[in-house]
Short mmCIF file of C-alpha atoms and ligand atoms in Angstrom, two decimals:
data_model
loop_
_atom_site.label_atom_id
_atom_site.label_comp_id
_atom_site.label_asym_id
_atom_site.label_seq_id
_atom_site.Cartn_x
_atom_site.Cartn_y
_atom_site.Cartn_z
CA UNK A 1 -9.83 12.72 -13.65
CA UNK A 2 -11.52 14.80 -11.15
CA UNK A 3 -8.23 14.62 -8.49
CA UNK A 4 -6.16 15.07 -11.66
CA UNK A 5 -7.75 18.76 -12.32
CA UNK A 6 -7.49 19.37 -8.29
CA UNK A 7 -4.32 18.49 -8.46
CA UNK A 8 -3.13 20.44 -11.93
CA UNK A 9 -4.91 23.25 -10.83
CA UNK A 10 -3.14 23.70 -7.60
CA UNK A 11 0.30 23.31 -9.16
CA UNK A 12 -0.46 25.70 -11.73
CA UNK A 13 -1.81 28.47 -9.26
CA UNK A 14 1.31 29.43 -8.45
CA UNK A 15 2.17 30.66 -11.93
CA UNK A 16 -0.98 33.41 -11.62
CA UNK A 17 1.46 35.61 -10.15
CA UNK A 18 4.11 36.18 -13.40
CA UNK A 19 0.91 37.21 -15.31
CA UNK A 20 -0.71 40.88 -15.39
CA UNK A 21 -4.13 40.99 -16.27
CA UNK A 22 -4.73 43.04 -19.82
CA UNK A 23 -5.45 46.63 -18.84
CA UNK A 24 -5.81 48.47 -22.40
CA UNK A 25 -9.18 47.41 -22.58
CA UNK A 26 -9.79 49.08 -19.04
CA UNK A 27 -12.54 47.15 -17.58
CA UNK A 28 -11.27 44.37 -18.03
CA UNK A 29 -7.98 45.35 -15.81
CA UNK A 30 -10.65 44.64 -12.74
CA UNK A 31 -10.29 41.15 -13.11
CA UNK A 32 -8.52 39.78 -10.07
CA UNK A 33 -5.41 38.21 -11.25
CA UNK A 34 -5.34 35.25 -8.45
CA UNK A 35 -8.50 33.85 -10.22
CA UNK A 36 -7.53 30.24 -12.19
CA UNK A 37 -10.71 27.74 -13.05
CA UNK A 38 -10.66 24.63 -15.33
CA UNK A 39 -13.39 22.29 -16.68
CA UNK A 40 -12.85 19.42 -18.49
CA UNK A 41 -15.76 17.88 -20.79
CA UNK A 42 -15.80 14.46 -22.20
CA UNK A 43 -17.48 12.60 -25.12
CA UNK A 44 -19.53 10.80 -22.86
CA UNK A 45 -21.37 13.56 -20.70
CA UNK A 46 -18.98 14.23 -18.24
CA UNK A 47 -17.68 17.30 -16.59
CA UNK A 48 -14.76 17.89 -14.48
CA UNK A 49 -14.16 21.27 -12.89
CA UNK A 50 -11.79 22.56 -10.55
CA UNK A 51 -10.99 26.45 -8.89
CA UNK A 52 -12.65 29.23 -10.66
CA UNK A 53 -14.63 27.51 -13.04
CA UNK A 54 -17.77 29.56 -12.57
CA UNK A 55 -16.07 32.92 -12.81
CA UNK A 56 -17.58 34.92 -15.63
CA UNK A 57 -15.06 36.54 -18.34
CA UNK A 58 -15.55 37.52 -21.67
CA UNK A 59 -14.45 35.53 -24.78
CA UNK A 60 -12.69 37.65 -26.61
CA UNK A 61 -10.72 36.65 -29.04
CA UNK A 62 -11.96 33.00 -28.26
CA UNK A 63 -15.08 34.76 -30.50
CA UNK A 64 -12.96 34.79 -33.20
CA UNK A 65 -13.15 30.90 -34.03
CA UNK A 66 -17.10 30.93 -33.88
CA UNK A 67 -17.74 33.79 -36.02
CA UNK A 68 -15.70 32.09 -38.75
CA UNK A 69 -17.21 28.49 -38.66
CA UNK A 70 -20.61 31.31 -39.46
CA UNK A 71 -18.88 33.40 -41.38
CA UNK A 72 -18.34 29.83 -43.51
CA UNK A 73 -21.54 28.35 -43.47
CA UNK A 74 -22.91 31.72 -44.57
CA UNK A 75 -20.38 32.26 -47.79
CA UNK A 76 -18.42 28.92 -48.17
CA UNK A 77 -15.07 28.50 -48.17
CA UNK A 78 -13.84 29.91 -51.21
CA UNK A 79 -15.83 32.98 -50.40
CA UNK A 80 -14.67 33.94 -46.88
CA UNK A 81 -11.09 32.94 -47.71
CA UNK A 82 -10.82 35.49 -50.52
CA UNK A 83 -10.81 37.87 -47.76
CA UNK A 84 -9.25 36.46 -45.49
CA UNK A 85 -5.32 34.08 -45.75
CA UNK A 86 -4.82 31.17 -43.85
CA UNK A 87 -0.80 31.65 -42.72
CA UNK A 88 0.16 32.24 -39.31
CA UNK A 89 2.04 36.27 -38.97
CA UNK A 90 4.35 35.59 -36.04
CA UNK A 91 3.11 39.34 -35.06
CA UNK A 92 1.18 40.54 -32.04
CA UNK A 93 -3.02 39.82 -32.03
CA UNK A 94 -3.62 43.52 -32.56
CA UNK A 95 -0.67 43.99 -35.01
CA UNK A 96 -1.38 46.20 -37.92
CA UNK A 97 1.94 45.87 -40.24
CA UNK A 98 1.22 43.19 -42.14
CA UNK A 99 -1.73 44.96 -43.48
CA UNK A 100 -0.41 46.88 -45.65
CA UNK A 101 2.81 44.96 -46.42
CA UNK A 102 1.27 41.42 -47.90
CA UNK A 103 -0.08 41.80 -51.66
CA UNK A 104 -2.69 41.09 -52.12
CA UNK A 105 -3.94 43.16 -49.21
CA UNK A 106 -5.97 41.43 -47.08
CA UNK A 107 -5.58 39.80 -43.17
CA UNK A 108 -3.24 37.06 -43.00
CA UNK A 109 -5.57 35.14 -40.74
CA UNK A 110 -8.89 35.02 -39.12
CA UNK A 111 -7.63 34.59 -35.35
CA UNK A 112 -5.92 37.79 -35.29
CA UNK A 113 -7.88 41.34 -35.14
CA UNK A 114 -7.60 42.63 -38.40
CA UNK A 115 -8.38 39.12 -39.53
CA UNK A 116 -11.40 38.55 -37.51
CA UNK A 117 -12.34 42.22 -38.28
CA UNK A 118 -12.75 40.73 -41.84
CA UNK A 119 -14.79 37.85 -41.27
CA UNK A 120 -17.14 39.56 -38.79
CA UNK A 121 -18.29 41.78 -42.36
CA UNK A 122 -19.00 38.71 -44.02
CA UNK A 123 -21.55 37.41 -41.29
CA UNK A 124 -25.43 37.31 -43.14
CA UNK A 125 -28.06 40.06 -41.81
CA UNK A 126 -30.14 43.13 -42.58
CA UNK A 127 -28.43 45.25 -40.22
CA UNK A 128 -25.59 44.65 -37.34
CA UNK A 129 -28.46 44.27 -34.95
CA UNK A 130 -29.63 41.18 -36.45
CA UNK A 131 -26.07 40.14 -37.66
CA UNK A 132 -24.91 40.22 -33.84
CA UNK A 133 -27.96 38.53 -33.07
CA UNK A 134 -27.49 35.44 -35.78
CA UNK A 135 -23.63 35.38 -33.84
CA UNK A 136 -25.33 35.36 -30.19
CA UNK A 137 -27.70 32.67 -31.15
CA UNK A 138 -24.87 30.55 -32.58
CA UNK A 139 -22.79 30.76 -29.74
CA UNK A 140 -26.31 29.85 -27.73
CA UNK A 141 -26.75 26.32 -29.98
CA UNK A 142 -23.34 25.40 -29.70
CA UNK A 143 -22.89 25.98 -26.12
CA UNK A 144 -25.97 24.81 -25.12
CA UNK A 145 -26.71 27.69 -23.15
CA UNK A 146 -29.49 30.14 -23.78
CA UNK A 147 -28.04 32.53 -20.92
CA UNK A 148 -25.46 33.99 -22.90
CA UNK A 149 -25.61 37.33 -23.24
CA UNK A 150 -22.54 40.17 -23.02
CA UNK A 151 -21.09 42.07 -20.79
CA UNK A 152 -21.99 45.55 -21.25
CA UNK A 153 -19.63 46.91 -19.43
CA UNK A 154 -16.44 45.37 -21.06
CA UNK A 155 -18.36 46.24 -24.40
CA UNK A 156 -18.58 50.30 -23.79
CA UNK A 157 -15.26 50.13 -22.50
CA UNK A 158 -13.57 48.61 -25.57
CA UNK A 159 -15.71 50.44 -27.87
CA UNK A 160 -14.75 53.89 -26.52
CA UNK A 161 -10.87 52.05 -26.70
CA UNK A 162 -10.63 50.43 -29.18
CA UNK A 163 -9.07 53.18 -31.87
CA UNK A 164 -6.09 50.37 -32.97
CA UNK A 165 -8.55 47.75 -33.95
CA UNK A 166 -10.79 51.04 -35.31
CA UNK A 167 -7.61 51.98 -37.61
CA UNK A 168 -7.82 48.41 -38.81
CA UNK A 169 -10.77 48.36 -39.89
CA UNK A 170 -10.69 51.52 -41.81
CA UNK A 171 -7.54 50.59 -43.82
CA UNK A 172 -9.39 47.08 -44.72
CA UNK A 173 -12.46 49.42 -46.14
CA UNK A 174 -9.86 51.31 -47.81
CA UNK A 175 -8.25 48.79 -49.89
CA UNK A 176 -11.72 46.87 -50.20
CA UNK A 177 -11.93 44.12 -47.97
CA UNK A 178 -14.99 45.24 -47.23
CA UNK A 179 -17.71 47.97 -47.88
CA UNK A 180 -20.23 49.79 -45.81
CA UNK A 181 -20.14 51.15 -42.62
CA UNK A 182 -17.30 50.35 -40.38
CA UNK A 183 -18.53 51.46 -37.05
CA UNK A 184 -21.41 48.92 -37.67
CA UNK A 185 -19.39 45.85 -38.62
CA UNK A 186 -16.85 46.93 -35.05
CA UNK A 187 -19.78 46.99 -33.02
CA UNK A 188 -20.74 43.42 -34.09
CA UNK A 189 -16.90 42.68 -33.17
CA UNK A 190 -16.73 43.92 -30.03
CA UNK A 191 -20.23 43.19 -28.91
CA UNK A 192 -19.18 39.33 -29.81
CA UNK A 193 -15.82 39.75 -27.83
CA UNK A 194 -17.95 40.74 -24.63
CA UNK A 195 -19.86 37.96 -24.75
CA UNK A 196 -19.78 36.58 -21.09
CA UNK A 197 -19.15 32.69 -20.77
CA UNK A 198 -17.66 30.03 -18.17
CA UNK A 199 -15.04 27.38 -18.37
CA UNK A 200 -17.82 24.92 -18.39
CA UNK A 201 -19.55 27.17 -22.05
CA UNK A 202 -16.25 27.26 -23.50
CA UNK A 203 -15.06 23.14 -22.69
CA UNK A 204 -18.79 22.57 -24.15
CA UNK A 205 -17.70 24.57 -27.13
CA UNK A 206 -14.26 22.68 -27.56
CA UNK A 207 -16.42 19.25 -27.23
CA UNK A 208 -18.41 20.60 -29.93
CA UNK A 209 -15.32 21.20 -32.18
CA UNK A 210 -13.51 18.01 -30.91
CA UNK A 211 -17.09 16.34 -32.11
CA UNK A 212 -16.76 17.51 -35.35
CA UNK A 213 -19.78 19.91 -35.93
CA UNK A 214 -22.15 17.68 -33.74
CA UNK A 215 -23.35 17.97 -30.14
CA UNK A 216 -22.58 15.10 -28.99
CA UNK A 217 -25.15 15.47 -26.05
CA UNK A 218 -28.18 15.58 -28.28
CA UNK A 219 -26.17 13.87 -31.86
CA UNK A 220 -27.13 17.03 -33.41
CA UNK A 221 -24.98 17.91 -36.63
CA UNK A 222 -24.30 22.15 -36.62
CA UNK A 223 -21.85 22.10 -39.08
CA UNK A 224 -19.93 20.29 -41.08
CA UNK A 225 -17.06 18.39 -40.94
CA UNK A 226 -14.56 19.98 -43.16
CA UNK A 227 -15.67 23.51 -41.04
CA UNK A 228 -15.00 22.24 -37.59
CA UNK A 229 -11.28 21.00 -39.31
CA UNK A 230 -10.52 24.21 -40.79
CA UNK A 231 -10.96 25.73 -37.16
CA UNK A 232 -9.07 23.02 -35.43
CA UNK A 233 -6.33 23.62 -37.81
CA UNK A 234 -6.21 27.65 -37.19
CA UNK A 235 -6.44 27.08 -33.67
CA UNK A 236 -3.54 25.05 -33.55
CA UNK A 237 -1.19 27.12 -36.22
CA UNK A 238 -2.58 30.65 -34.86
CA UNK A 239 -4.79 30.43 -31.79
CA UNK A 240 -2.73 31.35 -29.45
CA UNK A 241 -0.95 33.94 -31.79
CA UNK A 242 2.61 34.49 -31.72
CA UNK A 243 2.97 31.87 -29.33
CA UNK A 244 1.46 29.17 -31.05
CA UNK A 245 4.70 27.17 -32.24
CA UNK A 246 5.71 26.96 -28.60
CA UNK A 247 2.40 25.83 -27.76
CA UNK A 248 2.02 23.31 -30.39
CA UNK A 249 5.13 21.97 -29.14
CA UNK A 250 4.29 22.02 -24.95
CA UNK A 251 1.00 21.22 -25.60
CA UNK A 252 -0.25 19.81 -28.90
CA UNK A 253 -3.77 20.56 -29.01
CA UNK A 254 -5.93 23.27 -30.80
CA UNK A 255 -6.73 25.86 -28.77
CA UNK A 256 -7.88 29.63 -28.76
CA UNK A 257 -6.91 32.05 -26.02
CA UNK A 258 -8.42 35.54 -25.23
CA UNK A 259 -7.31 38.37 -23.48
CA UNK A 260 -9.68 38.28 -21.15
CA UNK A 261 -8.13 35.03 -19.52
CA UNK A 262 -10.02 32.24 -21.63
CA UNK A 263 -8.44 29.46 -23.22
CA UNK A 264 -10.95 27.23 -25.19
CA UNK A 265 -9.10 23.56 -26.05
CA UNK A 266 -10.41 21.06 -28.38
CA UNK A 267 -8.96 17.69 -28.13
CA UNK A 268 -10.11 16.10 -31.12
CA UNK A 269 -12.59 13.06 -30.77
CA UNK A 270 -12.20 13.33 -26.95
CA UNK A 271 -13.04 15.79 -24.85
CA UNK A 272 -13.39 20.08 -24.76
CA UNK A 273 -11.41 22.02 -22.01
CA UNK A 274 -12.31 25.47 -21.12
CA UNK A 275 -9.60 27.15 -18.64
CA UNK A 276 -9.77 30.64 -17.18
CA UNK A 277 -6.98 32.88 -15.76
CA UNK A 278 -6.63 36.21 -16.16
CA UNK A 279 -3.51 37.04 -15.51
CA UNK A 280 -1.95 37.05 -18.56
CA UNK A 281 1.60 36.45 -20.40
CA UNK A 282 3.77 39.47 -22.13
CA UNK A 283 1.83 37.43 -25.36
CA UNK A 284 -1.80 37.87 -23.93
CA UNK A 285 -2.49 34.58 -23.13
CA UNK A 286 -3.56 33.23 -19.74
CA UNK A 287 -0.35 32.38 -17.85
CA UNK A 288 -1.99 29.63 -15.49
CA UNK A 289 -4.16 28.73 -18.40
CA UNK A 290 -1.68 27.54 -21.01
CA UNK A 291 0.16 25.76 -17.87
CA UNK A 292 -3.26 23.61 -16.62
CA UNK A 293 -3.05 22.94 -20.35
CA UNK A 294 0.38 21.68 -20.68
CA UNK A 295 -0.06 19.70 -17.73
CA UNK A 296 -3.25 17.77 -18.48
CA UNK A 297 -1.60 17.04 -21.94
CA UNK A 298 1.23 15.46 -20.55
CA UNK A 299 -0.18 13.23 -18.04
CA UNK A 300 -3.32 12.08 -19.93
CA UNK A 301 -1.16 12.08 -23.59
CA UNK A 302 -3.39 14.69 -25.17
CA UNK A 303 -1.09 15.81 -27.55
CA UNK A 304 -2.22 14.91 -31.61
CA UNK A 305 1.38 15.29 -32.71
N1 LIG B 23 -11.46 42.35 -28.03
C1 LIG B 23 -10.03 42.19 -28.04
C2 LIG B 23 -9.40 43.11 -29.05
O1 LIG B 23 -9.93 43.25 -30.11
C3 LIG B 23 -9.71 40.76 -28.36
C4 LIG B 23 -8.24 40.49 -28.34
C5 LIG B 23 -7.84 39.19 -27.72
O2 LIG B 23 -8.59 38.54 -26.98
N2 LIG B 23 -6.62 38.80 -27.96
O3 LIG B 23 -8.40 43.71 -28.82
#
């Protein structure tokens, strides 16, 4: 396994240079584009890394599937998906036409902005300080590491940005998806998108999902069953947005990208793989990334379908 990454990762490499790294959030257009890391772990303790696999980045949108498994254990099902649909849009992650087109008017999913706007409202808390805090010390348990923390930089920088997903938000209030203040519930959002993980957090993560709501290092049951499937089944019909189909296809296995150059896979009952690249496709997903991906898949047979 470990020569297979090696080898996977140096094949890929060469794709880095199609990508551009995402530049309308601006710090994140620092990010050196050569950078491409993998880690790979399994049901049974190990972990496989290869290239930049220690690189810091921030999850973005990767965020967006561990808000929801909260923002389910906090309401329930029925609850969170009245504000929220369940259909893949086919549109852009920061799209805003469907908004007002779909009756009734709500987000067609939760891995797209608007959508994970939504369910970041419906997280429990006094306040957004303790709401973002309840989110950090989820993404703590399931990672199994205390050192998260985000990256304040990338935070103030999409914050003083971040006017489409601001727009968003505002329209949702508007036509009730939810109420009080909406700077509050987009600082929770973007403070959770600048969270600042690994490949090694993120394939933990996947493992985690691929477990089915238990850490399989300690047997410890998070969540339940039917939560850690509804994710799986989002990641693979919207996680890596209007791209997903093709994924599904090339690679077969849920998965969540972010723009800052994450991908977080989740290979049910086998293993979690975190990639990072950020150089990015015209889609926003990591170029070398989705390749490592479609690689491993086809020479270990990862795909479900
Ligand atoms: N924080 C980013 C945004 O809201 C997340 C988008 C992404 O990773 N695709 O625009």
């Amino acid at each position: 396994m470990q020569k297979l990454a090696n080898d996977i990762l140096l094949k890929s490499k060469k794709l880095t240079e199609k990508g551009n790294v995402a530049e309308y959030i601006p710090a994140l257009g620092k990010a050196d584009p050569n950078k491409l890391g993998v880690c790979i772990a399994d049901m049974h303790g190990n972990i496989f890394t290869a290239g930049d696999y220690n690189n810091k980045f921030t999850i973005q949108s990767i965020s967006k599937t561990i808000t929801l498994m909260l923002a389910i254990m906090d309401n329930g099902v029925e609850n969170t998906f009245n504000k929220v649909g369940m259909e893949p849009t086919g549109d852009a992650f920061n799209s805003i036409i469907k908004l007002e087109i779909v009756s009734p008017s709500r987000p067609l999913n939760p891995m797209i902005n608007a959508g994970a706007i939504a369910v970041t409202s419906l997280i429990n808390g006094k306040d957004s300080k303790e709401r973002f805090q309840r989110i950090l010390d989820f993404f703590r348990l399931i990672s199994g590491n205390n050192k998260l923390d985000i990256n304040n930089e990338v935070y103030e920088s999409e914050k003083a940005t971040g006017d489409r997903n601001r727009s968003m938000a505002y329209f949702m209030r508007d036509v009730g998806i939810f109420e009080g203040d909406v700077e509050d519930i987009l600082d929770v959002y973007f403070k959770q998108c600048s969270i600042e993980v690994d490949c090694i957090d993120i394939a933990k993560i996947g493992l985690f999902l691929a477990n089915r709501g238990i850490i399989p290092q300690t047997g410890e049951r998070i969540t339940t069953e039917n939560v850690a499937r509804i994710v799986k089944t989002f990641m693979i019909t919207c996680g890596m947005y209007n791209a997903s189909g093709e994924f599904a296809i090339n690679v077969g296995v849920p998965a969540k990208s972010g723009v800052g150059g994450g991908i977080m896979a989740s290979v049910p009952h086998k293993m979690g793989i975190g990639v990072y690249g950020p150089a990015l496709d015209n889609k926003g997903n990591s170029i070398g990334g989705i390749e490592i991906l479609r690689q491993l898949s086809k020479q270990l047979n990862l795909s479900i379908f």
